[in-house]
GROMACS .gro file of C-alpha atoms in nm:
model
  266
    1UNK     CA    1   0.000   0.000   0.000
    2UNK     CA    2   0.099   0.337  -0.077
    3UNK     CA    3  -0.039   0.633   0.118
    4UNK     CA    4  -0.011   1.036   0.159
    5UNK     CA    5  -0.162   1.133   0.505
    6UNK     CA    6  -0.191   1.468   0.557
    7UNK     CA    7   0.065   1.555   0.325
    8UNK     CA    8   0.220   1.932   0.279
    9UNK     CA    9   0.501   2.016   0.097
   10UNK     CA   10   0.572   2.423   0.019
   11UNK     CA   11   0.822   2.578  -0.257
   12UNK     CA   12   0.948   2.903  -0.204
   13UNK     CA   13   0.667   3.025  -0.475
   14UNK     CA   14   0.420   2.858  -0.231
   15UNK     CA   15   0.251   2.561  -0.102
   16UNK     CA   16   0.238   2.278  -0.370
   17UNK     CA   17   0.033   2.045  -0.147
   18UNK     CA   18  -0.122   2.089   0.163
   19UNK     CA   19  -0.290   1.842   0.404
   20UNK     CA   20  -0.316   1.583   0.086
   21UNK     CA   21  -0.431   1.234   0.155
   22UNK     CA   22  -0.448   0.974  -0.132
   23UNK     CA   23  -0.414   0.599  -0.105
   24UNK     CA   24  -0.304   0.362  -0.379
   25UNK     CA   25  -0.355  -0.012  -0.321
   26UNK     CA   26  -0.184  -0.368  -0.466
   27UNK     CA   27  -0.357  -0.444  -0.813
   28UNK     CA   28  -0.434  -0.071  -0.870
   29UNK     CA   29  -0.405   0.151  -1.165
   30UNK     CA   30  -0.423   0.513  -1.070
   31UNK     CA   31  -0.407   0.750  -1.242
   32UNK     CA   32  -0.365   1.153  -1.178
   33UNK     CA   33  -0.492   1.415  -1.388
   34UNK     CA   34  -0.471   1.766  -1.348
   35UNK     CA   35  -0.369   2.133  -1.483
   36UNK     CA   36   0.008   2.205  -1.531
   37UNK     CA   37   0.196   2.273  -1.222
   38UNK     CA   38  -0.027   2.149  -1.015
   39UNK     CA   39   0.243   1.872  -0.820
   40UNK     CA   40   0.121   1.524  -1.009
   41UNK     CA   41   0.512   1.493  -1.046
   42UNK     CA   42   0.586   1.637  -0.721
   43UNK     CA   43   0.330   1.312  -0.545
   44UNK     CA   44   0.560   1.107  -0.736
   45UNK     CA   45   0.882   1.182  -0.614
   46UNK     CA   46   0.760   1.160  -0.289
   47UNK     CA   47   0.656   0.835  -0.329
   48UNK     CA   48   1.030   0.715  -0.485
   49UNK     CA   49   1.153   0.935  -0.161
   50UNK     CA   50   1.321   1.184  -0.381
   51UNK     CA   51   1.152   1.454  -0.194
   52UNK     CA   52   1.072   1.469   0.134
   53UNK     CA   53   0.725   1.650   0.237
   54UNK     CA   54   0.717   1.962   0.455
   55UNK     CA   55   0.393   1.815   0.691
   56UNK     CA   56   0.250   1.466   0.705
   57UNK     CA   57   0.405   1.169   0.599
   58UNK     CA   58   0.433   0.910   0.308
   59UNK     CA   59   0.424   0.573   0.350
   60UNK     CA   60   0.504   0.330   0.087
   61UNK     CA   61   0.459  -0.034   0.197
   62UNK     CA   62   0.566  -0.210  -0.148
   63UNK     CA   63   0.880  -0.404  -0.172
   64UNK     CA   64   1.011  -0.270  -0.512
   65UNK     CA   65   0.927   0.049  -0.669
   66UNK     CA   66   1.047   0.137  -0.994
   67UNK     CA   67   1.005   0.497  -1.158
   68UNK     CA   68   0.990   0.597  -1.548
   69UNK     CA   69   1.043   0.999  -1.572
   70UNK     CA   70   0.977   1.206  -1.823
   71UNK     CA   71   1.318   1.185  -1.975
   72UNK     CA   72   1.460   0.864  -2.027
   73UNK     CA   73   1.787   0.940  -1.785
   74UNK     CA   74   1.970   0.638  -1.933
   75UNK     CA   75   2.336   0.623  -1.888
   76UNK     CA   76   2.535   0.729  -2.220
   77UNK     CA   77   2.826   0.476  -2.206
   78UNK     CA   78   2.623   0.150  -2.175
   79UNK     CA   79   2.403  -0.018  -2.444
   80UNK     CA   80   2.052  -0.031  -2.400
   81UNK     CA   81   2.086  -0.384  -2.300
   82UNK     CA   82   2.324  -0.302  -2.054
   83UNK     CA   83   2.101   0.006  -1.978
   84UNK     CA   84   1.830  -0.224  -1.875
   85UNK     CA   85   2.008  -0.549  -1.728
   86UNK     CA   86   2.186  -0.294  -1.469
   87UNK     CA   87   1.835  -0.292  -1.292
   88UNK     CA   88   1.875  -0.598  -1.215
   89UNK     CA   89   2.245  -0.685  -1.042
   90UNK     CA   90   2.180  -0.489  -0.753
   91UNK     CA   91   1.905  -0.768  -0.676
   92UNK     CA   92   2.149  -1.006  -0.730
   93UNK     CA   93   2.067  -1.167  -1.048
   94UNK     CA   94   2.339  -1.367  -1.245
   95UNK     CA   95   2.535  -1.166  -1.497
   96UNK     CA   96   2.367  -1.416  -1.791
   97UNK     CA   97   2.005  -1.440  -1.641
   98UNK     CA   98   1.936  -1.048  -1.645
   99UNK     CA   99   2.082  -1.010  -1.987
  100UNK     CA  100   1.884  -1.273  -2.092
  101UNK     CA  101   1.604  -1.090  -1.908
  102UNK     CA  102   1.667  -0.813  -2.036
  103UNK     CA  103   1.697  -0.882  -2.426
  104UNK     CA  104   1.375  -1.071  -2.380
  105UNK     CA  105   1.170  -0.775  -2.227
  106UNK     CA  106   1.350  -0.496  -2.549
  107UNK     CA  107   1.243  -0.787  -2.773
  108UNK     CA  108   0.852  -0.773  -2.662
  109UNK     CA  109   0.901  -0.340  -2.734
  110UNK     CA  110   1.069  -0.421  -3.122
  111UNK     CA  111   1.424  -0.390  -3.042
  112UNK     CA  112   1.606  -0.595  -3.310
  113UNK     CA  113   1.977  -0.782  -3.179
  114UNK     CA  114   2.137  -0.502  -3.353
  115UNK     CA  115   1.927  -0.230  -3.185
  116UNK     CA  116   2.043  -0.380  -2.842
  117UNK     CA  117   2.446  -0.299  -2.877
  118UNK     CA  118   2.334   0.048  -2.935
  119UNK     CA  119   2.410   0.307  -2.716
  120UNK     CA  120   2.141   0.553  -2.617
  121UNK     CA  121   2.322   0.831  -2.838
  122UNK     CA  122   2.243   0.593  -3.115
  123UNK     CA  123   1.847   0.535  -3.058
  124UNK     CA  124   1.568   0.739  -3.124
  125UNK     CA  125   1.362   0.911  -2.858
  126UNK     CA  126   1.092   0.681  -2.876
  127UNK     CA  127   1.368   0.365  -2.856
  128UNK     CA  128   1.520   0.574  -2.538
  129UNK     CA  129   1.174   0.607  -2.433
  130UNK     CA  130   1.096   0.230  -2.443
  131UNK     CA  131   1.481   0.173  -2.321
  132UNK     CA  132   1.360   0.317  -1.976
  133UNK     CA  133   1.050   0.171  -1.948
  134UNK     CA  134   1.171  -0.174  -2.020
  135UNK     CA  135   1.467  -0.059  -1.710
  136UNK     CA  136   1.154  -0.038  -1.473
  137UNK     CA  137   0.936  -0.312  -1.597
  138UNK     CA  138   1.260  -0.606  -1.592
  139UNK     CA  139   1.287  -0.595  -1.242
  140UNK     CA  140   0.880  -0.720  -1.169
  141UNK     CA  141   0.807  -0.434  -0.918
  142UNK     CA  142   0.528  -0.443  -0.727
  143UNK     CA  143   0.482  -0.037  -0.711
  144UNK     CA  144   0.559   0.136  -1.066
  145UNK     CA  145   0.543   0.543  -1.077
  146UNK     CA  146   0.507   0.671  -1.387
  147UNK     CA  147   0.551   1.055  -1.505
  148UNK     CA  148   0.377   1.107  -1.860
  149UNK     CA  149   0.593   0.821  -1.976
  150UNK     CA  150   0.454   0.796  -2.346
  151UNK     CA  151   0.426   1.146  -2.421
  152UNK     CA  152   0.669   1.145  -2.692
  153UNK     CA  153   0.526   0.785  -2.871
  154UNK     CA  154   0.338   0.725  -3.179
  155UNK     CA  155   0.010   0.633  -3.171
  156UNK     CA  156   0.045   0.260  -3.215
  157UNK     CA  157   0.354   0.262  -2.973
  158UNK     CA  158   0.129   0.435  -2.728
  159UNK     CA  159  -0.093   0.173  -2.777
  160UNK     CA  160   0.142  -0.085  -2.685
  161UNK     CA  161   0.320   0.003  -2.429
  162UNK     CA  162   0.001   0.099  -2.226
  163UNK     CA  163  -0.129  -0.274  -2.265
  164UNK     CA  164   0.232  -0.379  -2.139
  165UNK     CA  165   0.188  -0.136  -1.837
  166UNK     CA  166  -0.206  -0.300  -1.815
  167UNK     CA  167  -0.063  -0.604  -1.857
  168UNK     CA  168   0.211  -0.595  -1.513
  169UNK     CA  169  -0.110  -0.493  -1.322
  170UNK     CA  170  -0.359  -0.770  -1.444
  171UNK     CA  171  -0.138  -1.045  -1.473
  172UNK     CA  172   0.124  -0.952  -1.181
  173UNK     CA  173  -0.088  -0.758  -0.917
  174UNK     CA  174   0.152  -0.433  -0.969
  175UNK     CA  175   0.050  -0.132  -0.843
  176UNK     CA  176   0.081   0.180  -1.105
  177UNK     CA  177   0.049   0.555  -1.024
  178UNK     CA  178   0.058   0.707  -1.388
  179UNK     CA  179   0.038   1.074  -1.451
  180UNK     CA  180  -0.073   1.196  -1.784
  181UNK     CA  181  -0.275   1.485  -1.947
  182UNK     CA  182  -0.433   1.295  -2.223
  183UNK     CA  183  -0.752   1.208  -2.096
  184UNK     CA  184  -0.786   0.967  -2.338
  185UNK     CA  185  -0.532   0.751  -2.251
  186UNK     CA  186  -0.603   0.819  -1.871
  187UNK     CA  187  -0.961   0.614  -1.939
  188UNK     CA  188  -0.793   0.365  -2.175
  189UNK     CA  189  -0.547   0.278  -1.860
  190UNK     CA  190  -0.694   0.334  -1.549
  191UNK     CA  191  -0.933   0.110  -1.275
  192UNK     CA  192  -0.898   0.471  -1.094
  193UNK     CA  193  -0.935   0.804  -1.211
  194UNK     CA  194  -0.817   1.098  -0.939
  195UNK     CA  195  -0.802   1.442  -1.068
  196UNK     CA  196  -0.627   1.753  -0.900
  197UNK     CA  197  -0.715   2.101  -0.842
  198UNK     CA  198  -0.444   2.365  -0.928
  199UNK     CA  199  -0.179   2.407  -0.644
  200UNK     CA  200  -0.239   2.335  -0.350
  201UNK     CA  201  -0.348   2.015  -0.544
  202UNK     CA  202  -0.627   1.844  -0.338
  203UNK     CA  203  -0.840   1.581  -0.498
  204UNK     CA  204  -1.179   1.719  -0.676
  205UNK     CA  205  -1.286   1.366  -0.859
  206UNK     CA  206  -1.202   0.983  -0.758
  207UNK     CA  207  -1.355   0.749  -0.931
  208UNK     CA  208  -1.327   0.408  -0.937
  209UNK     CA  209  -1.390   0.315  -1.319
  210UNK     CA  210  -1.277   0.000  -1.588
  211UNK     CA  211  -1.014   0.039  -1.868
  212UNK     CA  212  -1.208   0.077  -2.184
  213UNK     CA  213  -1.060  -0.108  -2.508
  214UNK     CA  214  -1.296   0.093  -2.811
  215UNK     CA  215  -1.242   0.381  -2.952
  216UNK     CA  216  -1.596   0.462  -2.943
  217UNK     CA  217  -1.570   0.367  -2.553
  218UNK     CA  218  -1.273   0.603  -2.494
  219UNK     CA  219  -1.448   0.863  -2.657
  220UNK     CA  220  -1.776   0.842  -2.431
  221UNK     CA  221  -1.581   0.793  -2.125
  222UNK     CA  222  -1.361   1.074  -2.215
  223UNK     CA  223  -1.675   1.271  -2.295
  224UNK     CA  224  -1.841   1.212  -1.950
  225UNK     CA  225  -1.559   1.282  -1.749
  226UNK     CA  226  -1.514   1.605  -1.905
  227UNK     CA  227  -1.831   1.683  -1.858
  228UNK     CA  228  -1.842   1.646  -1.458
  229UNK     CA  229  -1.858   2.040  -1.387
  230UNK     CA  230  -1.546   2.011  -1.112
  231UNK     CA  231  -1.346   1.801  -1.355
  232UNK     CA  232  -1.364   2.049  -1.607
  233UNK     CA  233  -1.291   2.349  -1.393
  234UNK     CA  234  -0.948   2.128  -1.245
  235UNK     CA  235  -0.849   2.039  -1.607
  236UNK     CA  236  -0.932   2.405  -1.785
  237UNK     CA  237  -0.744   2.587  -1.476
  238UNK     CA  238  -0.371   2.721  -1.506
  239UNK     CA  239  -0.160   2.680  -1.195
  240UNK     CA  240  -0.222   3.003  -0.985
  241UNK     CA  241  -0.441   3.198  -1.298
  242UNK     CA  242  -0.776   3.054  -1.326
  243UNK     CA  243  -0.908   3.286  -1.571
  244UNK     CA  244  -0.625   3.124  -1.847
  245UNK     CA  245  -0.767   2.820  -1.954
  246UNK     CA  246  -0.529   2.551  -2.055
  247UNK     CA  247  -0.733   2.289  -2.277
  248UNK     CA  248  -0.693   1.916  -2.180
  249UNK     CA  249  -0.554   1.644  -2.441
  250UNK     CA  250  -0.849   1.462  -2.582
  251UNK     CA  251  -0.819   1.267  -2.902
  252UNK     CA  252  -1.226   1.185  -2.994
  253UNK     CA  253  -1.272   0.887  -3.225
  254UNK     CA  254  -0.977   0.681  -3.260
  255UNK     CA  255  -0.813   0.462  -2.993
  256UNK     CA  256  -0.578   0.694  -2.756
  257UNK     CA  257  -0.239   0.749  -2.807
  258UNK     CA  258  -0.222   0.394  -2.587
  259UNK     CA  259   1.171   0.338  -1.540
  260UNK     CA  260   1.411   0.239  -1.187
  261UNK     CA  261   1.735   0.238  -1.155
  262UNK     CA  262   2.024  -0.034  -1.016
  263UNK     CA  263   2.449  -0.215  -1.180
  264UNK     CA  264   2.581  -0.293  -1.479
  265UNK     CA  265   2.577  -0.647  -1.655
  266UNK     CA  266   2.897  -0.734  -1.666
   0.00000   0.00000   0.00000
C-alpha cells in the first residue's frame, strides 16, 4: 500500500500540497490528472523518496518500486541492454540471467539484436523512451510510478506500451500511479481516475472506473468525465491563474495514443 496522510510540501513560490491524503492499493491503476503545475510529479517523487514533504508523511509499503520519468535518464556509455540489465544486479541476479532478461523484455518493445548494442546516443527518442520503461518493468516491481511516460510515442507505440503497463497490473498484481494529461489515454489505462485542483493540489474527482478497449468507448468515457462540472474546472485551470484556460488532451474517435534504476551487466 501506498499512502499520503496529511501531506504538505511548500516551494518558495508557495505551497504545492497541503494536508493531501491519497491511497493507492496492490492491483491498482491510478491514475492523476490535473492542470500544469499542479504537483502530479511532485506526489511522485515523494513516493520514490526523492523529496521529502514539509507536513504529514508518506508511507510506501511495497517491496520494489520502480520509476519511469519524463526523460529517459539512461546512462550514455552503456548499451541499451546493458542500460536495462543494470536494474537488475543490484538484486542479485546472475550476470547471464538479467541479460537474458533483459533482451527478452527490449524484444517484446521491437528492439532488433542489432538495436540492443546500441548506445542511447544511437536510438531514437521513442527507442530511449521504451529503453527506460523496459529498465523499470525487468525488475517485476510491485509499485511502478510513472511521469507522462509515453508522451513522446506514436500512436500505435502508445498503444502498446500501455497494454504492457495493463498487462504488469492484471497479470502480476503491480500497483501503477501514472500521470498523464491525455484524458484519453487516462480512461484507456486506469481502474482509478483521481483528478487535481491547481496548487495546493487536493483531490476534486475519484472514481473508481474499468479500462475501456474501443475507440468509441474512450471517446464516451472521455466525454463524461469532461463533462463532470469540477473536472472540467481542475483540467481548464492554469496553476495560480484561473481565468487562463489551458485545454486538456483529448483525441475523440480513434483509440488513444495507448523506469528504476540499479548495476551494470557485466
Amino acid at each position: 500500500m501506498l499512502r499520503f496522510e496529511r501531506v504538505g510540501l511548500r516551494y518558495a513560490d508557495g505551497p504545492v500540497l497541503a494536508g493531501f491524503d491519497l491511497a493507492v492499493a496492490p492491483g491498482e491503476l491510478v491514475v492523476l490528472l490535473g492542470p500544469s503545475g499542479c504537483g502530479k510529479t511532485t506526489l511522485l517523487r515523494l513516493a520514490a523518496r526523492l523529496a521529502a514533504p514539509s507536513t504529514g508523511r508518506v508511507v510506501n509499503r511495497f517491496a520494489r518500486t520502480a520509476v519511469v520519468f519524463q526523460e529517459p535518464r539512461l546512462l550514455p556509455w552503456w548499451s541499451a541492454l546493458d542500460n536495462v540489465a543494470f536494474a537488475l544486479a543490484a538484486r542479485g541476479v546472475a550476470p547471464a540471467e538479467r541479460r537474458g532478461r533483459a533482451a527478452a523484455l527490449l524484444g517484446r518493445l521491437g528492439f532488433s539484436t542489432a538495436d540492443l548494442r546500441k548506445r542511447p546516443a544511437a536510438l531514437s527518442g521513442g527507442m530511449q523512451g521504451r529503453t527506460a520503461i523496459a529498465r523499470a518493468l525487468v525488475v517485476e516491481p510491485d509499485l511502478v510510478l510513472m511521469d507522462e511516460p509515453f508522451a513522446a510515442l506514436d500512436v500505435g507505440l502508445r498503444r502498446d506500451l500501455q497494454d504492457l503497463v495493463r498487462g504488469a497490473v492484471d497479470r502480476d498484481g503491480a500497483a501503477v500511479l501514472f500521470v498523464t494529461h491525455d484524458v484519453t489515454e487516462a480512461v484507456r489505462m486506469a481502474d482509478r481516475l483521481v483528478v487535481l485542483s491547481r496548487r495546493p493540489a487536493r483531490v476534486v474527482h475519484d472514481v473508481r472506473t474499468r479500462p475501456e478497449a474501443s475507440p468509441a468507448a474512450i471517446h464516451r468515457a472521455a466525454a463524461a468525465l469532461l463533462d463532470t462540472p469540477a473536472v472540467r474546472a481542475a483540467l481548464l485551470a492554469r496553476h495560480g491563474e484561473p481565468g487562463q484556460p489551458e485545454r486538456p488532451q483529448i483525441r475523440p474517435g480513434r483509440q488513444p495514443a495507448p523506469a528504476a534504476p540499479s548495476w551494470p551487466a557485466r
